[in-house]
mmCIF file of C-alpha atoms and ligand atoms in Angstrom:
data_model
loop_
_atom_site.group_PDB
_atom_site.id
_atom_site.type_symbol
_atom_site.label_atom_id
_atom_site.label_comp_id
_atom_site.label_asym_id
_atom_site.label_seq_id
_atom_site.Cartn_x
_atom_site.Cartn_y
_atom_site.Cartn_z
ATOM 1 C CA MET A 1 110.988 110.953 100.142
ATOM 2 C CA PRO A 2 114.009 110.656 97.832
ATOM 3 C CA VAL A 3 114.902 114.350 97.997
ATOM 4 C CA GLU A 4 118.491 115.136 97.057
ATOM 5 C CA ARG A 5 120.660 118.212 97.341
ATOM 6 C CA VAL A 6 121.569 119.351 93.859
ATOM 7 C CA ASP A 7 123.434 122.076 92.031
ATOM 8 C CA PRO A 8 120.594 124.274 90.673
ATOM 9 C CA ARG A 9 122.526 124.751 87.442
ATOM 10 C CA PHE A 10 121.401 121.260 86.458
ATOM 11 C CA VAL A 11 118.121 122.883 85.353
ATOM 12 C CA PRO A 12 118.783 124.063 81.793
ATOM 13 C CA GLY A 13 118.259 127.815 81.403
ATOM 14 C CA LEU A 14 117.685 128.542 85.091
ATOM 15 C CA ALA A 15 119.306 131.729 86.455
ATOM 16 C CA ALA A 16 120.925 130.412 89.609
ATOM 17 C CA ASP A 17 123.757 132.819 90.459
ATOM 18 C CA ASP A 18 121.895 134.066 93.550
ATOM 19 C CA VAL A 19 120.895 130.567 94.707
ATOM 20 C CA LEU A 20 122.767 129.162 97.695
ATOM 21 C CA GLY A 21 121.326 125.681 97.584
ATOM 22 C CA ALA A 22 118.673 123.544 95.988
ATOM 23 C CA VAL A 23 116.881 120.251 96.498
ATOM 24 C CA PHE A 24 115.208 118.033 93.930
ATOM 25 C CA CYS A 25 112.779 115.133 94.121
ATOM 26 C CA ALA A 26 112.977 113.022 90.969
ATOM 27 C CA THR A 27 109.826 111.043 91.816
ATOM 28 C CA ASP A 28 107.563 114.109 91.983
ATOM 29 C CA GLY A 29 104.758 113.951 89.480
ATOM 30 C CA VAL A 30 101.858 115.860 88.039
ATOM 31 C CA ALA A 31 98.311 114.718 87.398
ATOM 32 C CA ASP A 32 95.077 116.047 85.972
ATOM 33 C CA PRO A 33 92.657 116.495 88.911
ATOM 34 C CA PRO A 34 89.375 116.824 86.942
ATOM 35 C CA ALA A 35 90.233 113.758 84.823
ATOM 36 C CA LEU A 36 91.159 111.781 87.916
ATOM 37 C CA THR A 37 87.953 112.813 89.684
ATOM 38 C CA ARG A 38 85.847 111.795 86.691
ATOM 39 C CA GLU A 39 87.588 108.413 86.622
ATOM 40 C CA VAL A 40 86.991 107.831 90.336
ATOM 41 C CA VAL A 41 83.288 108.620 89.819
ATOM 42 C CA ARG A 42 83.158 106.312 86.793
ATOM 43 C CA ARG A 43 84.719 103.444 88.750
ATOM 44 C CA ALA A 44 82.474 104.040 91.759
ATOM 45 C CA ALA A 45 79.388 103.895 89.524
ATOM 46 C CA ALA A 46 80.740 100.741 87.843
ATOM 47 C CA LEU A 47 80.985 99.136 91.289
ATOM 48 C CA GLY A 48 77.287 99.819 91.792
ATOM 49 C CA ILE A 49 77.607 102.909 93.978
ATOM 50 C CA ASP A 50 74.651 105.276 93.655
ATOM 51 C CA VAL A 51 76.299 108.445 92.304
ATOM 52 C CA GLN A 52 74.022 111.496 92.473
ATOM 53 C CA GLU A 53 75.422 114.566 90.749
ATOM 54 C CA ARG A 54 74.146 118.121 91.294
ATOM 55 C CA THR A 55 72.630 117.073 94.602
ATOM 56 C CA ASP A 56 73.038 118.956 97.858
ATOM 57 C CA ALA A 57 74.679 116.402 100.157
ATOM 58 C CA ARG A 58 72.893 117.929 103.135
ATOM 59 C CA GLU A 59 69.571 116.678 101.758
ATOM 60 C CA LEU A 60 70.616 113.043 101.430
ATOM 61 C CA GLU A 61 69.253 110.294 103.634
ATOM 62 C CA ARG A 62 72.268 108.682 105.195
ATOM 63 C CA ASP A 63 73.797 107.048 108.257
ATOM 64 C CA VAL A 64 76.910 109.198 108.067
ATOM 65 C CA LEU A 65 77.466 112.364 106.060
ATOM 66 C CA VAL A 66 81.101 112.915 105.079
ATOM 67 C CA VAL A 67 81.742 116.646 104.899
ATOM 68 C CA ALA A 68 84.127 116.923 101.953
ATOM 69 C CA ALA A 69 82.876 120.142 100.377
ATOM 70 C CA GLY A 70 86.183 122.001 100.151
ATOM 71 C CA ALA A 71 85.793 125.714 100.859
ATOM 72 C CA TYR A 72 82.056 125.185 101.487
ATOM 73 C CA SER A 73 82.583 122.676 104.287
ATOM 74 C CA GLY A 74 81.591 125.290 106.841
ATOM 75 C CA ASP A 75 77.973 125.126 105.584
ATOM 76 C CA PHE A 76 77.098 121.812 107.218
ATOM 77 C CA GLY A 77 75.770 123.026 110.554
ATOM 78 C CA VAL A 78 78.920 122.293 112.504
ATOM 79 C CA ASP A 79 81.468 124.939 113.385
ATOM 80 C CA LEU A 80 84.591 124.052 111.399
ATOM 81 C CA PRO A 81 87.489 126.534 111.353
ATOM 82 C CA ILE A 82 87.773 126.637 107.557
ATOM 83 C CA ARG A 83 88.189 129.863 105.580
ATOM 84 C CA PRO A 84 88.127 130.256 101.786
ATOM 85 C CA LEU A 85 91.248 131.775 100.256
ATOM 86 C CA ALA A 86 91.408 132.653 96.540
ATOM 87 C CA ARG A 87 94.518 131.525 94.668
ATOM 88 C CA GLN A 88 95.226 131.750 90.985
ATOM 89 C CA LEU A 89 97.252 130.050 88.287
ATOM 90 C CA LEU A 90 98.656 131.921 85.278
ATOM 91 C CA GLU A 91 99.620 130.248 82.019
ATOM 92 C CA THR A 92 102.034 131.827 79.575
ATOM 93 C CA ALA A 93 101.755 131.894 75.818
ATOM 94 C CA PRO A 94 103.669 129.043 74.123
ATOM 95 C CA ILE A 95 107.432 129.312 74.582
ATOM 96 C CA GLU A 96 109.619 127.709 71.971
ATOM 97 C CA GLY A 97 112.204 125.162 73.022
ATOM 98 C CA LEU A 98 111.117 124.425 76.590
ATOM 99 C CA PRO A 99 113.143 121.380 77.633
ATOM 100 C CA ASP A 100 111.131 118.256 78.421
ATOM 101 C CA GLU A 101 113.140 117.781 81.594
ATOM 102 C CA LEU A 102 112.337 121.240 83.015
ATOM 103 C CA PRO A 103 111.212 120.415 86.579
ATOM 104 C CA MET A 104 108.718 122.387 88.627
ATOM 105 C CA VAL A 105 110.831 125.177 90.118
ATOM 106 C CA ILE A 106 109.984 126.719 93.480
ATOM 107 C CA GLU A 107 111.762 129.679 95.052
ATOM 108 C CA ALA A 108 111.559 128.658 98.700
ATOM 109 C CA GLU A 109 112.115 132.242 99.855
ATOM 110 C CA SER A 110 109.304 133.903 97.890
ATOM 111 C CA GLY A 111 107.026 130.951 97.109
ATOM 112 C CA PHE A 112 107.091 131.934 93.429
ATOM 113 C CA HIS A 113 106.924 128.768 91.333
ATOM 114 C CA PHE A 114 106.421 127.595 87.793
ATOM 115 C CA ARG A 115 106.295 124.394 85.808
ATOM 116 C CA ARG A 116 105.977 123.315 82.227
ATOM 117 C CA ARG A 117 102.593 122.349 80.807
ATOM 118 C CA ASP A 118 103.046 121.276 77.158
ATOM 119 C CA ASP A 119 104.807 124.251 75.531
ATOM 120 C CA CYS A 120 103.622 126.789 78.127
ATOM 121 C CA LEU A 121 104.626 127.584 81.698
ATOM 122 C CA ARG A 122 102.172 127.675 84.602
ATOM 123 C CA ILE A 123 103.033 130.229 87.241
ATOM 124 C CA ALA A 124 101.737 130.746 90.766
ATOM 125 C CA MET A 125 102.583 132.611 93.926
ATOM 126 C CA ALA A 126 100.793 133.592 97.113
ATOM 127 C CA ASP A 127 99.350 137.124 97.108
ATOM 128 C CA VAL A 128 101.080 139.680 99.315
ATOM 129 C CA GLU A 129 97.666 140.473 100.803
ATOM 130 C CA PRO A 130 95.827 137.132 101.141
ATOM 131 C CA ARG A 131 92.489 137.189 99.278
ATOM 132 C CA TRP A 132 90.177 135.708 101.912
ATOM 133 C CA GLY A 133 86.629 135.023 100.704
ATOM 134 C CA PHE A 134 84.669 133.282 97.983
ATOM 135 C CA ASP A 135 85.532 135.696 95.154
ATOM 136 C CA GLU A 136 87.142 133.621 92.374
ATOM 137 C CA THR A 137 87.777 136.418 89.895
ATOM 138 C CA VAL A 138 91.253 136.688 88.393
ATOM 139 C CA ASP A 139 93.362 139.589 89.640
ATOM 140 C CA GLU A 140 95.272 140.753 86.570
ATOM 141 C CA SER A 141 97.219 143.367 88.522
ATOM 142 C CA VAL A 142 99.822 140.736 89.498
ATOM 143 C CA PHE A 143 100.588 139.613 85.927
ATOM 144 C CA ALA A 144 103.447 142.082 85.320
ATOM 145 C CA ASP A 145 105.169 141.162 88.590
ATOM 146 C CA ARG A 146 104.883 137.420 87.908
ATOM 147 C CA LEU A 147 106.251 137.790 84.365
ATOM 148 C CA GLU A 148 109.181 139.805 85.695
ATOM 149 C CA ARG A 149 109.946 137.142 88.299
ATOM 150 C CA LEU A 150 109.732 134.473 85.613
ATOM 151 C CA ALA A 151 112.110 136.328 83.282
ATOM 152 C CA ASP A 152 114.587 136.843 86.157
ATOM 153 C CA ARG A 153 114.571 133.210 87.252
ATOM 154 C CA TYR A 154 114.149 131.635 83.852
ATOM 155 C CA PRO A 155 115.494 133.992 81.131
ATOM 156 C CA PRO A 156 114.380 131.779 78.186
ATOM 157 C CA ALA A 157 110.825 132.899 79.096
ATOM 158 C CA ALA A 158 111.608 136.623 78.916
ATOM 159 C CA GLY A 159 109.135 138.523 76.751
ATOM 160 C CA THR A 160 106.328 135.996 77.071
ATOM 161 C CA SER A 161 102.804 137.015 78.081
ATOM 162 C CA ILE A 162 99.979 135.532 80.119
ATOM 163 C CA ALA A 163 97.650 133.673 77.745
ATOM 164 C CA ARG A 164 95.092 132.603 80.356
ATOM 165 C CA ALA A 165 94.545 132.611 84.075
ATOM 166 C CA TRP A 166 92.025 131.200 86.501
ATOM 167 C CA ALA A 167 91.365 131.269 90.230
ATOM 168 C CA GLY A 168 90.127 128.723 92.721
ATOM 169 C CA LEU A 169 89.613 128.449 96.450
ATOM 170 C CA TYR A 170 91.863 126.955 99.075
ATOM 171 C CA ASP A 171 89.968 125.711 102.159
ATOM 172 C CA MET A 172 92.331 126.951 104.846
ATOM 173 C CA THR A 173 92.431 125.725 108.435
ATOM 174 C CA PRO A 174 94.411 127.631 111.089
ATOM 175 C CA ASP A 175 97.367 125.190 110.852
ATOM 176 C CA ALA A 176 96.967 124.401 107.124
ATOM 177 C CA HIS A 177 96.312 120.715 107.826
ATOM 178 C CA PRO A 178 92.982 119.018 107.099
ATOM 179 C CA ILE A 179 90.273 118.130 109.565
ATOM 180 C CA ILE A 180 89.594 114.389 109.401
ATOM 181 C CA GLY A 181 87.343 112.444 111.745
ATOM 182 C CA PRO A 182 83.929 112.597 113.447
ATOM 183 C CA VAL A 183 82.707 116.160 114.026
ATOM 184 C CA GLY A 184 79.118 115.628 115.168
ATOM 185 C CA ASP A 185 76.235 113.207 115.288
ATOM 186 C CA GLY A 186 76.364 111.359 111.947
ATOM 187 C CA LEU A 187 78.895 113.870 110.597
ATOM 188 C CA TYR A 188 82.451 112.990 109.586
ATOM 189 C CA ALA A 189 84.854 115.609 108.194
ATOM 190 C CA ALA A 190 87.442 115.177 105.452
ATOM 191 C CA CYS A 191 88.052 118.784 104.514
ATOM 192 C CA GLY A 192 90.257 121.812 105.079
ATOM 193 C CA PHE A 193 93.061 120.570 102.858
ATOM 194 C CA SER A 194 94.521 124.067 102.705
ATOM 195 C CA GLY A 195 95.837 124.006 99.150
ATOM 196 C CA HIS A 196 97.562 120.625 99.150
ATOM 197 C CA GLY A 197 94.696 118.172 99.196
ATOM 198 C CA PHE A 198 95.022 116.667 95.760
ATOM 199 C CA MET A 199 98.298 114.962 96.561
ATOM 200 C CA GLN A 200 96.942 113.707 99.875
ATOM 201 C CA SER A 201 93.672 112.424 98.457
ATOM 202 C CA PRO A 202 94.599 108.782 97.680
ATOM 203 C CA ALA A 203 95.848 108.182 101.235
ATOM 204 C CA VAL A 204 93.027 110.158 102.829
ATOM 205 C CA GLY A 205 90.352 108.406 100.780
ATOM 206 C CA ARG A 206 91.612 104.994 101.829
ATOM 207 C CA ALA A 207 92.055 105.981 105.476
ATOM 208 C CA VAL A 208 88.588 107.550 105.731
ATOM 209 C CA ALA A 209 86.971 104.492 104.140
ATOM 210 C CA GLU A 210 88.775 102.201 106.598
ATOM 211 C CA ASP A 211 87.818 104.370 109.561
ATOM 212 C CA LEU A 212 84.152 104.563 108.564
ATOM 213 C CA LEU A 213 83.791 100.888 107.640
ATOM 214 C CA HIS A 214 86.009 99.270 110.288
ATOM 215 C CA GLY A 215 86.323 101.881 113.038
ATOM 216 C CA GLU A 216 90.056 102.270 112.569
ATOM 217 C CA SER A 217 92.484 103.038 109.822
ATOM 218 C CA THR A 218 95.995 101.927 108.962
ATOM 219 C CA LEU A 219 97.033 105.606 108.993
ATOM 220 C CA ASP A 220 96.907 107.407 112.330
ATOM 221 C CA LEU A 221 94.286 110.081 111.674
ATOM 222 C CA SER A 222 94.256 111.401 115.247
ATOM 223 C CA PRO A 223 96.585 114.381 114.534
ATOM 224 C CA TYR A 224 93.844 115.696 112.221
ATOM 225 C CA ARG A 225 90.992 115.575 114.760
ATOM 226 C CA LEU A 226 88.890 118.723 115.086
ATOM 227 C CA ALA A 227 89.615 118.917 118.818
ATOM 228 C CA ARG A 228 93.285 119.755 118.163
ATOM 229 C CA PHE A 229 92.316 123.418 117.784
ATOM 230 C CA SER A 230 90.604 123.656 121.193
ATOM 231 C CA GLU A 231 93.312 121.515 122.812
ATOM 232 C CA GLY A 232 96.099 123.711 121.427
ATOM 233 C CA SER A 233 97.799 120.705 119.834
ATOM 234 C CA THR A 234 98.113 122.053 116.314
ATOM 235 C CA PHE A 235 101.245 121.585 114.238
ATOM 236 C CA PRO A 236 101.326 124.389 111.673
ATOM 237 C CA GLU A 237 102.443 123.716 108.126
ATOM 238 C CA HIS A 238 104.419 126.695 106.838
ATOM 239 C CA LEU A 239 105.233 125.522 103.341
ATOM 240 C CA VAL A 240 101.876 126.190 101.669
ATOM 241 C CA LEU A 241 102.467 127.159 98.079
HETATM 242 C C1 FAD B 301 94.958 127.269 92.253
HETATM 243 C C2 FAD B 301 95.044 125.987 93.039
HETATM 244 C C3 FAD B 301 96.150 125.168 92.906
HETATM 245 C C4 FAD B 301 96.250 123.984 93.614
HETATM 246 N N1 FAD B 301 97.343 123.189 93.453
HETATM 247 C C5 FAD B 301 97.443 122.043 94.155
HETATM 248 C C6 FAD B 301 98.585 121.192 93.998
HETATM 249 O O1 FAD B 301 99.502 121.482 93.217
HETATM 250 N N2 FAD B 301 98.641 120.049 94.729
HETATM 251 C C7 FAD B 301 97.661 119.706 95.597
HETATM 252 O O2 FAD B 301 97.768 118.667 96.246
HETATM 253 N N3 FAD B 301 96.580 120.488 95.775
HETATM 254 C C8 FAD B 301 96.446 121.644 95.078
HETATM 255 N N4 FAD B 301 95.359 122.457 95.265
HETATM 256 C C9 FAD B 301 94.393 122.106 96.321
HETATM 257 C C10 FAD B 301 93.420 121.041 95.880
HETATM 258 O O3 FAD B 301 92.768 121.453 94.694
HETATM 259 C C11 FAD B 301 92.396 120.846 97.020
HETATM 260 O O4 FAD B 301 93.079 120.607 98.243
HETATM 261 C C12 FAD B 301 91.481 119.687 96.713
HETATM 262 O O5 FAD B 301 90.752 119.933 95.533
HETATM 263 C C13 FAD B 301 90.516 119.489 97.870
HETATM 264 O O6 FAD B 301 89.664 118.424 97.489
HETATM 265 P P1 FAD B 301 88.274 118.265 98.198
HETATM 266 O O7 FAD B 301 87.613 117.106 97.517
HETATM 267 O O8 FAD B 301 88.447 118.252 99.665
HETATM 268 O O9 FAD B 301 87.467 119.631 97.851
HETATM 269 P P2 FAD B 301 87.053 120.212 96.451
HETATM 270 O O10 FAD B 301 87.961 119.764 95.371
HETATM 271 O O11 FAD B 301 86.861 121.684 96.691
HETATM 272 O O12 FAD B 301 85.642 119.527 96.176
HETATM 273 C C14 FAD B 301 84.534 119.800 97.001
HETATM 274 C C15 FAD B 301 83.293 119.500 96.200
HETATM 275 O O13 FAD B 301 82.159 119.587 97.058
HETATM 276 C C16 FAD B 301 81.103 120.184 96.329
HETATM 277 N N5 FAD B 301 80.130 120.722 97.280
HETATM 278 C C17 FAD B 301 80.171 121.882 97.989
HETATM 279 N N6 FAD B 301 79.079 122.002 98.753
HETATM 280 C C18 FAD B 301 78.338 120.878 98.549
HETATM 281 C C19 FAD B 301 77.098 120.406 99.047
HETATM 282 N N7 FAD B 301 76.381 121.091 99.971
HETATM 283 N N8 FAD B 301 76.630 119.217 98.593
HETATM 284 C C20 FAD B 301 77.331 118.481 97.684
HETATM 285 N N9 FAD B 301 78.529 118.872 97.176
HETATM 286 C C21 FAD B 301 79.007 120.055 97.604
HETATM 287 C C22 FAD B 301 81.794 121.240 95.485
HETATM 288 O O14 FAD B 301 80.987 121.584 94.385
HETATM 289 C C23 FAD B 301 83.056 120.481 95.054
HETATM 290 O O15 FAD B 301 82.840 119.756 93.875
HETATM 291 C C24 FAD B 301 95.213 123.635 94.530
HETATM 292 C C25 FAD B 301 94.091 124.457 94.669
HETATM 293 C C26 FAD B 301 94.000 125.634 93.929
HETATM 294 C C27 FAD B 301 92.780 126.508 94.105
#
């Protein structure tokens, strides 16, 4: 990845006096996951694939069932070490004068991060006490803390408020990497993406299709096999935002 060391003061408005170092990746991007998903479904249907919405995948007649049910992937009759973890995104009210070139900013030490979305900022951070479980309600008790962090790190946003917030579920595995590969008779897993699955999805989709259709894939999927947990060959990812 073209990640460079930079002087954090290159970000206009950022309070960087307490920052010892920074890195920046100019090719990072953002995308709209629901729009992308809809487009993938549209193209699949256009290719003649039988798309059945609002159908429980467990009831389908099939040769192979790909378990790709996110936080619900543990419901497929095979013991997968996947736990739901609630995480939320907060969006500020519009802030005047946000520079177009404001990059996504992550405090590596705290995990607090924000990025521009139109004329608002989207803020996120891991909870001090992880919210394990399927409860997707928004916890408003963190709003004041997140706004204070935002004002400290990015003073042009001081005084703003949270206009909306929503929560979703991470599907966490013990090492925060996905489980990809056969997991039972006629069952193949592609789940447990632990909060960073959207960015991995193009590569994973291609690799899983190759593996299922041709018995091997151009990407080595073996590090993601289910057996890594019983074999003790996990490789924990620590940078989960
Ligand atoms: C707040 C938040 C922020 C995130 N930010 C990022 C980010 O910046 N970058 C990134 O890469 N990732 C991010 N992620 C993670 C990313 O959203 C997930 O890793 C990704 O959506 C996983 O995709 P998936 O298809 O495996 O599962 P999901 O997107 O969870 O989709 C699973 C689907 O399976 C369906 N399903 C469940 N049970 C069944 C069943 N029995 N039959 C049929 N269908 C079923 C569900 O309804 C759902 O539609 C974020 C997640 C959250 C919650």
